[in-house]
CSV table of C-alpha atoms and ligand atoms in Angstrom, one decimal:
chain,number,residue,atom,x,y,z
A,1,MET,CA,16.8,-0.5,-2.1
A,2,THR,CA,19.1,-0.6,-5.1
A,3,THR,CA,20.8,2.3,-6.7
A,4,THR,CA,21.8,3.2,-10.1
A,5,LEU,CA,25.7,4.1,-9.7
A,6,THR,CA,26.1,5.4,-13.1
A,7,SER,CA,23.8,7.5,-15.3
A,8,ALA,CA,23.6,7.8,-19.1
A,9,LEU,CA,21.8,10.9,-18.5
A,10,LYS,CA,23.9,14.3,-18.2
A,11,GLN,CA,21.1,16.7,-17.1
A,12,PRO,CA,17.9,14.7,-16.5
A,13,ARG,CA,14.4,16.9,-16.8
A,14,ARG,CA,12.6,17.9,-13.5
A,15,VAL,CA,9.2,18.0,-12.6
A,16,GLU,CA,7.6,21.4,-13.8
A,17,ARG,CA,4.4,20.8,-12.0
A,18,LEU,CA,1.9,17.8,-10.8
A,19,VAL,CA,-1.6,17.5,-11.9
A,20,ALA,CA,-4.4,15.8,-10.3
A,21,GLY,CA,-6.9,14.8,-13.3
A,22,LYS,CA,-10.4,15.6,-13.1
A,23,PRO,CA,-13.5,13.0,-12.4
A,24,THR,CA,-15.9,13.1,-15.2
A,25,SER,CA,-17.8,10.6,-17.5
A,26,ASP,CA,-18.4,10.3,-21.3
A,27,GLY,CA,-19.6,8.0,-23.8
A,28,ALA,CA,-23.1,6.8,-22.4
A,29,GLY,CA,-21.8,7.4,-19.1
A,30,VAL,CA,-18.5,5.7,-18.4
A,31,LYS,CA,-16.7,7.1,-15.3
A,32,LEU,CA,-13.2,8.1,-15.7
A,33,THR,CA,-10.5,10.4,-14.9
A,34,ARG,CA,-9.4,12.9,-17.6
A,35,VAL,CA,-5.8,13.4,-16.6
A,36,LEU,CA,-4.7,15.7,-19.7
A,37,THR,CA,-7.5,18.2,-20.0
A,38,HIS,CA,-8.3,21.0,-22.7
A,39,ASP,CA,-6.6,23.8,-21.1
A,40,LEU,CA,-3.3,21.7,-21.1
A,41,GLN,CA,-3.2,21.1,-25.1
A,42,GLN,CA,-0.8,23.9,-26.0
A,43,ARG,CA,1.4,22.9,-23.1
A,44,LEU,CA,1.5,19.0,-24.1
A,45,ASP,CA,1.5,19.5,-27.6
A,46,PRO,CA,1.2,17.3,-29.8
A,47,PHE,CA,-1.4,15.5,-27.1
A,48,LEU,CA,-4.7,16.7,-27.0
A,49,MET,CA,-6.2,14.3,-24.1
A,50,LEU,CA,-5.4,11.4,-21.8
A,51,ASP,CA,-8.2,9.5,-20.2
A,52,ALA,CA,-7.6,7.0,-17.3
A,53,PHE,CA,-10.5,4.6,-16.5
A,54,GLY,CA,-10.2,1.8,-13.7
A,55,SER,CA,-13.4,0.3,-11.6
A,56,ASP,CA,-13.9,-3.0,-10.4
A,57,ASP,CA,-18.0,-1.8,-10.7
A,58,ALA,CA,-19.5,-2.7,-13.7
A,59,ASN,CA,-22.2,0.5,-13.2
A,60,ASP,CA,-19.1,2.7,-14.0
A,61,TYR,CA,-18.1,1.4,-17.3
A,62,ILE,CA,-21.3,-1.0,-18.9
A,63,ALA,CA,-22.6,1.8,-21.0
A,64,GLY,CA,-19.4,2.3,-22.9
A,65,PHE,CA,-19.4,4.2,-26.0
A,66,PRO,CA,-21.7,4.0,-28.5
A,67,ASP,CA,-21.3,5.0,-32.0
A,68,HIS,CA,-19.5,8.3,-32.2
A,69,PRO,CA,-17.3,10.2,-34.8
A,70,HIS,CA,-13.8,11.2,-34.7
A,71,ARG,CA,-11.8,13.6,-37.2
A,72,GLY,CA,-8.5,14.9,-37.3
A,73,PHE,CA,-6.3,13.1,-34.8
A,74,GLU,CA,-5.2,9.8,-33.7
A,75,THR,CA,-6.7,7.8,-30.5
A,76,VAL,CA,-4.8,5.3,-28.5
A,77,THR,CA,-6.3,2.7,-26.3
A,78,TYR,CA,-4.3,1.0,-23.7
A,79,MET,CA,-6.4,-1.9,-22.2
A,80,ILE,CA,-4.7,-3.2,-19.0
A,81,ALA,CA,-7.6,-5.1,-17.5
A,82,GLY,CA,-11.0,-6.1,-19.1
A,83,ARG,CA,-12.4,-6.5,-22.7
A,84,MET,CA,-13.5,-3.9,-25.1
A,85,ARG,CA,-15.0,-4.5,-28.7
A,86,HIS,CA,-14.7,-1.7,-31.2
A,87,ARG,CA,-16.5,-1.8,-34.4
A,88,ASP,CA,-16.5,1.2,-37.1
A,89,SER,CA,-18.6,2.3,-40.1
A,90,ALA,CA,-15.9,0.9,-42.5
A,91,GLY,CA,-17.3,-2.7,-41.2
A,92,HIS,CA,-13.9,-3.4,-39.5
A,93,GLU,CA,-14.3,-4.6,-35.7
A,94,GLY,CA,-11.5,-6.1,-32.9
A,95,LEU,CA,-11.4,-7.2,-29.3
A,96,LEU,CA,-8.9,-5.1,-27.0
A,97,GLN,CA,-8.0,-6.8,-24.0
A,98,ASN,CA,-5.3,-8.0,-21.5
A,99,GLY,CA,-2.4,-5.6,-22.2
A,100,GLY,CA,-3.0,-5.0,-26.1
A,101,VAL,CA,-3.5,-1.6,-27.8
A,102,GLN,CA,-5.7,-0.1,-30.5
A,103,TRP,CA,-3.8,2.9,-32.5
A,104,MET,CA,-6.5,4.6,-34.6
A,105,THR,CA,-5.8,7.0,-37.1
A,106,ALA,CA,-9.3,9.0,-37.6
A,107,GLY,CA,-8.0,11.3,-40.4
A,108,ARG,CA,-10.8,12.6,-42.5
A,109,GLY,CA,-13.3,10.7,-40.3
A,110,ILE,CA,-14.7,7.4,-38.9
A,111,ILE,CA,-17.7,6.5,-36.8
A,112,HIS,CA,-17.3,3.9,-34.3
A,113,SER,CA,-18.3,2.5,-31.2
A,114,GLU,CA,-16.2,1.0,-28.1
A,115,LEU,CA,-17.9,-1.2,-25.8
A,116,PRO,CA,-17.4,-3.4,-22.8
A,117,GLU,CA,-17.6,-7.0,-23.4
A,118,GLN,CA,-17.9,-7.9,-20.0
A,119,GLU,CA,-20.5,-7.6,-17.5
A,120,GLU,CA,-18.3,-7.8,-14.3
A,121,GLY,CA,-15.0,-7.6,-13.0
A,122,ARG,CA,-12.5,-5.2,-13.4
A,123,MET,CA,-12.1,-2.7,-16.6
A,124,GLU,CA,-8.7,-0.3,-16.7
A,125,GLY,CA,-6.8,1.1,-19.2
A,126,PHE,CA,-6.0,4.6,-20.8
A,127,GLN,CA,-7.0,6.5,-24.1
A,128,LEU,CA,-4.5,8.8,-25.3
A,129,TRP,CA,-5.7,11.6,-28.1
A,130,LEU,CA,-2.3,12.4,-30.4
A,131,ASN,CA,-2.8,15.3,-32.8
A,132,LEU,CA,-2.4,15.0,-36.4
A,133,PRO,CA,-0.2,17.8,-38.8
A,134,ALA,CA,-2.4,19.6,-40.7
A,135,LYS,CA,-1.2,17.9,-44.0
A,136,ASP,CA,-2.6,14.6,-42.5
A,137,LYS,CA,-5.8,15.5,-40.7
A,138,MET,CA,-7.8,14.3,-43.9
A,139,VAL,CA,-6.1,11.2,-44.2
A,140,PRO,CA,-8.2,7.8,-44.9
A,141,ALA,CA,-9.0,6.5,-41.5
A,142,TRP,CA,-6.7,3.6,-40.4
A,143,TYR,CA,-6.3,1.5,-37.2
A,144,ARG,CA,-4.2,-1.3,-35.9
A,145,ASP,CA,-4.9,-3.8,-33.0
A,146,ILE,CA,-1.6,-4.6,-31.4
A,147,PRO,CA,-2.2,-7.6,-29.0
A,148,THR,CA,-0.1,-7.9,-26.1
A,149,GLU,CA,2.3,-10.2,-27.3
A,150,GLU,CA,3.5,-8.0,-30.0
A,151,ILE,CA,4.2,-5.1,-27.8
A,152,PRO,CA,8.2,-5.0,-27.3
A,153,GLU,CA,9.8,-4.9,-23.6
A,154,TRP,CA,12.8,-3.2,-22.5
A,155,ARG,CA,14.1,-5.0,-19.4
A,156,ALA,CA,16.8,-4.9,-16.6
A,157,PRO,CA,16.6,-6.3,-13.2
A,158,GLY,CA,13.7,-5.2,-11.6
A,159,VAL,CA,12.2,-3.1,-14.3
A,160,THR,CA,10.1,-3.8,-17.2
A,161,VAL,CA,9.1,-1.1,-19.9
A,162,ARG,CA,6.3,-1.8,-22.5
A,163,VAL,CA,7.2,-0.2,-25.5
A,164,ILE,CA,4.1,0.8,-27.3
A,165,ALA,CA,5.5,3.8,-29.2
A,166,GLY,CA,8.9,5.2,-30.0
A,167,MET,CA,12.4,3.9,-28.7
A,168,ALA,CA,13.1,2.9,-25.0
A,169,GLY,CA,16.1,3.6,-22.9
A,170,THR,CA,19.1,5.6,-23.5
A,171,ALA,CA,21.9,5.1,-26.3
A,172,GLY,CA,24.2,5.5,-23.5
A,173,ALA,CA,26.7,3.1,-21.4
A,174,GLY,CA,26.6,0.5,-24.0
A,175,GLU,CA,22.8,0.0,-23.5
A,176,GLN,CA,20.4,-1.1,-26.2
A,177,GLN,CA,17.1,0.8,-27.1
A,178,VAL,CA,14.2,-1.3,-27.6
A,179,ALA,CA,11.9,0.2,-30.9
A,180,GLY,CA,8.1,0.2,-30.0
A,181,ALA,CA,5.1,-1.3,-31.7
A,182,MET,CA,4.7,1.8,-33.4
A,183,GLN,CA,6.6,4.8,-35.1
A,184,ARG,CA,5.5,7.7,-36.1
A,185,ASP,CA,7.0,10.6,-38.4
A,186,HIS,CA,6.0,14.5,-37.2
A,187,THR,CA,5.0,13.9,-33.9
A,188,GLU,CA,7.5,10.8,-32.9
A,189,PRO,CA,5.3,9.9,-30.2
A,190,LEU,CA,7.2,7.9,-27.2
A,191,TYR,CA,4.6,5.7,-25.1
A,192,LEU,CA,5.9,3.5,-22.7
A,193,ASP,CA,4.6,1.7,-19.3
A,194,MET,CA,7.2,1.2,-17.0
A,195,HIS,CA,7.0,-1.2,-14.1
A,196,LEU,CA,9.5,-1.0,-11.5
A,197,ASP,CA,10.1,-3.1,-8.7
A,198,ALA,CA,10.8,-1.1,-5.3
A,199,GLY,CA,14.0,0.6,-5.5
A,200,ALA,CA,14.3,0.3,-9.1
A,201,SER,CA,15.0,3.1,-11.4
A,202,PHE,CA,14.8,3.5,-15.2
A,203,GLU,CA,16.3,6.2,-17.3
A,204,GLN,CA,14.9,7.7,-20.3
A,205,ALA,CA,16.4,9.8,-23.3
A,206,LEU,CA,14.1,12.4,-24.5
A,207,PRO,CA,14.7,14.9,-27.2
A,208,PRO,CA,15.1,18.5,-25.6
A,209,GLY,CA,12.2,20.2,-27.5
A,210,HIS,CA,9.7,17.5,-27.1
A,211,ASN,CA,6.6,17.7,-24.6
A,212,ALA,CA,6.8,14.8,-21.7
A,213,PHE,CA,4.6,13.8,-18.9
A,214,VAL,CA,4.6,10.8,-16.5
A,215,TYR,CA,1.3,9.6,-15.3
A,216,VAL,CA,1.6,7.1,-12.0
A,217,TYR,CA,-1.2,4.5,-12.0
A,218,ARG,CA,0.2,2.3,-9.1
A,219,GLY,CA,2.4,2.9,-6.4
A,220,SER,CA,4.5,6.2,-6.4
A,221,LEU,CA,7.9,7.2,-7.8
A,222,SER,CA,10.1,10.3,-7.9
A,223,VAL,CA,11.5,12.2,-10.8
A,224,GLY,CA,14.7,13.9,-9.3
A,225,ASP,CA,14.0,14.8,-5.9
A,226,MET,CA,10.1,15.2,-6.5
A,227,PRO,CA,7.6,12.7,-5.4
A,228,VAL,CA,5.3,11.9,-7.7
A,229,PRO,CA,2.1,10.0,-5.8
A,230,VAL,CA,-0.4,7.8,-7.6
A,231,GLN,CA,-2.8,9.2,-10.1
A,232,ARG,CA,-0.6,12.2,-10.7
A,233,MET,CA,0.8,13.5,-13.8
A,234,ALA,CA,4.0,15.1,-13.6
A,235,ILE,CA,4.5,17.7,-16.5
A,236,LEU,CA,8.4,17.2,-17.0
A,237,ALA,CA,10.2,20.9,-17.5
A,238,PRO,CA,11.4,21.2,-21.1
A,239,ASP,CA,14.6,22.8,-20.4
A,240,ALA,CA,16.9,23.1,-23.3
A,241,GLN,CA,19.8,21.5,-22.2
A,242,SER,CA,18.1,18.4,-20.8
A,243,ASP,CA,18.5,15.0,-22.1
A,244,GLY,CA,16.1,12.4,-20.6
A,245,VAL,CA,14.2,11.6,-17.5
A,246,ARG,CA,15.2,9.3,-14.6
A,247,VAL,CA,12.5,7.7,-12.5
A,248,GLN,CA,13.0,5.9,-9.5
A,249,ALA,CA,10.6,3.9,-7.5
A,250,GLY,CA,9.9,4.1,-3.5
A,251,ASP,CA,9.6,1.1,-1.5
A,252,GLN,CA,6.7,-0.3,-3.1
A,253,PRO,CA,6.4,-1.5,-6.9
A,254,VAL,CA,5.4,1.2,-9.2
A,255,ARG,CA,3.6,1.3,-12.6
A,256,ALA,CA,3.7,4.6,-14.5
A,257,LEU,CA,3.3,5.8,-18.1
A,258,LEU,CA,5.8,7.9,-19.8
A,259,ILE,CA,4.7,9.9,-22.7
A,260,ALA,CA,6.2,12.1,-25.0
A,261,GLY,CA,6.2,13.8,-28.7
A,262,LYS,CA,7.6,16.5,-30.9
A,263,PRO,CA,5.2,19.4,-30.5
A,264,LEU,CA,3.5,20.4,-34.1
A,265,ARG,CA,3.1,24.1,-33.2
A,266,GLU,CA,-0.3,24.5,-35.2
A,267,PRO,CA,-3.5,26.0,-34.2
A,268,ILE,CA,-5.6,23.8,-32.4
A,269,ALA,CA,-9.7,24.1,-32.7
A,270,GLN,CA,-11.6,21.3,-31.1
A,271,TYR,CA,-15.4,20.7,-30.8
A,272,GLY,CA,-16.1,17.2,-29.2
A,273,PRO,CA,-14.5,14.5,-30.8
A,274,PHE,CA,-13.3,16.8,-34.0
A,275,VAL,CA,-9.8,18.4,-33.8
A,276,MET,CA,-8.9,20.5,-36.6
A,277,ASN,CA,-6.9,23.8,-37.0
A,278,SER,CA,-9.5,26.5,-37.8
A,279,GLN,CA,-13.4,27.0,-36.7
A,280,ALA,CA,-14.2,26.7,-40.5
A,281,GLN,CA,-12.6,23.3,-40.7
A,282,ILE,CA,-14.6,22.4,-37.5
A,283,PHE,CA,-17.9,23.4,-39.1
A,284,GLN,CA,-17.1,21.1,-42.3
A,285,ALA,CA,-16.6,18.5,-39.9
A,286,VAL,CA,-20.0,18.8,-38.1
A,287,GLU,CA,-21.6,19.4,-41.6
A,288,ASP,CA,-19.9,16.3,-43.1
A,289,PHE,CA,-21.0,14.0,-40.2
A,290,ARG,CA,-25.0,15.3,-40.2
A,291,ALA,CA,-24.9,14.6,-43.7
A,292,GLY,CA,-23.4,11.4,-43.2
A,293,ARG,CA,-20.2,11.8,-44.9
A,294,LEU,CA,-18.0,11.2,-42.0
A,295,GLY,CA,-18.1,7.2,-42.0
B,301,LIG,FE1,-14.0,6.9,-30.1
């Protein structure tokens, strides 16, 4: 076991609670685990949902997500294994695979499909829903496909952190921070995929007011003295004095997501794939969808 002798953090965050995801299915019958569920939207503002999908059985994913609308937020799809093609109503399409990310701002509206482009083998990844501030909910739809080689990495012995969004690392002890592939105003999201060898540890700076959680998808780790097993989300306590989080791998390699963001503190009104601030805006979204005004 290696241990970190010096810490750049004065007061690392504790785990507030551990959450087991809920097995469910979505789209045309894709089996997945909803890690961040509806009842956690206020607590984990600005994040609305996190789905984890992972299966070697094509029956669990082959139906995919045929044409469906979105309005009012962003979707971040991170593909660990497998191939998924997206096509949208604006005529764009792209292939998501092997560690790549699609960052999509649904804004005022988009209709798209997300369909597996494989008939066998492993399909594994995550879809995160990130809210938009009220003033940006009706911006034009936009997306960026980020191939795996364009995702920056923060590295130290035994540690590789893929930096999808935000700034990785701490500014302490002469350390260099690494800027992620995406930066966002307002919600200031941090999205890290941490790969730690057995016994390795990693420290990440977090602004005190930001909501943050860790999701372990291989092996297990500890946050402070709290063990976090595989397929569990650890919600980190937002102590006013805290300055970051420290994760420590056990005696096996571990992979985990660390996701954090600045809360919007605005009303959340959701109806399926529409997330707005009021019921009236939801009715409008449904009406616009039915009238063909969403794509
Ligand atoms: Fe979608």
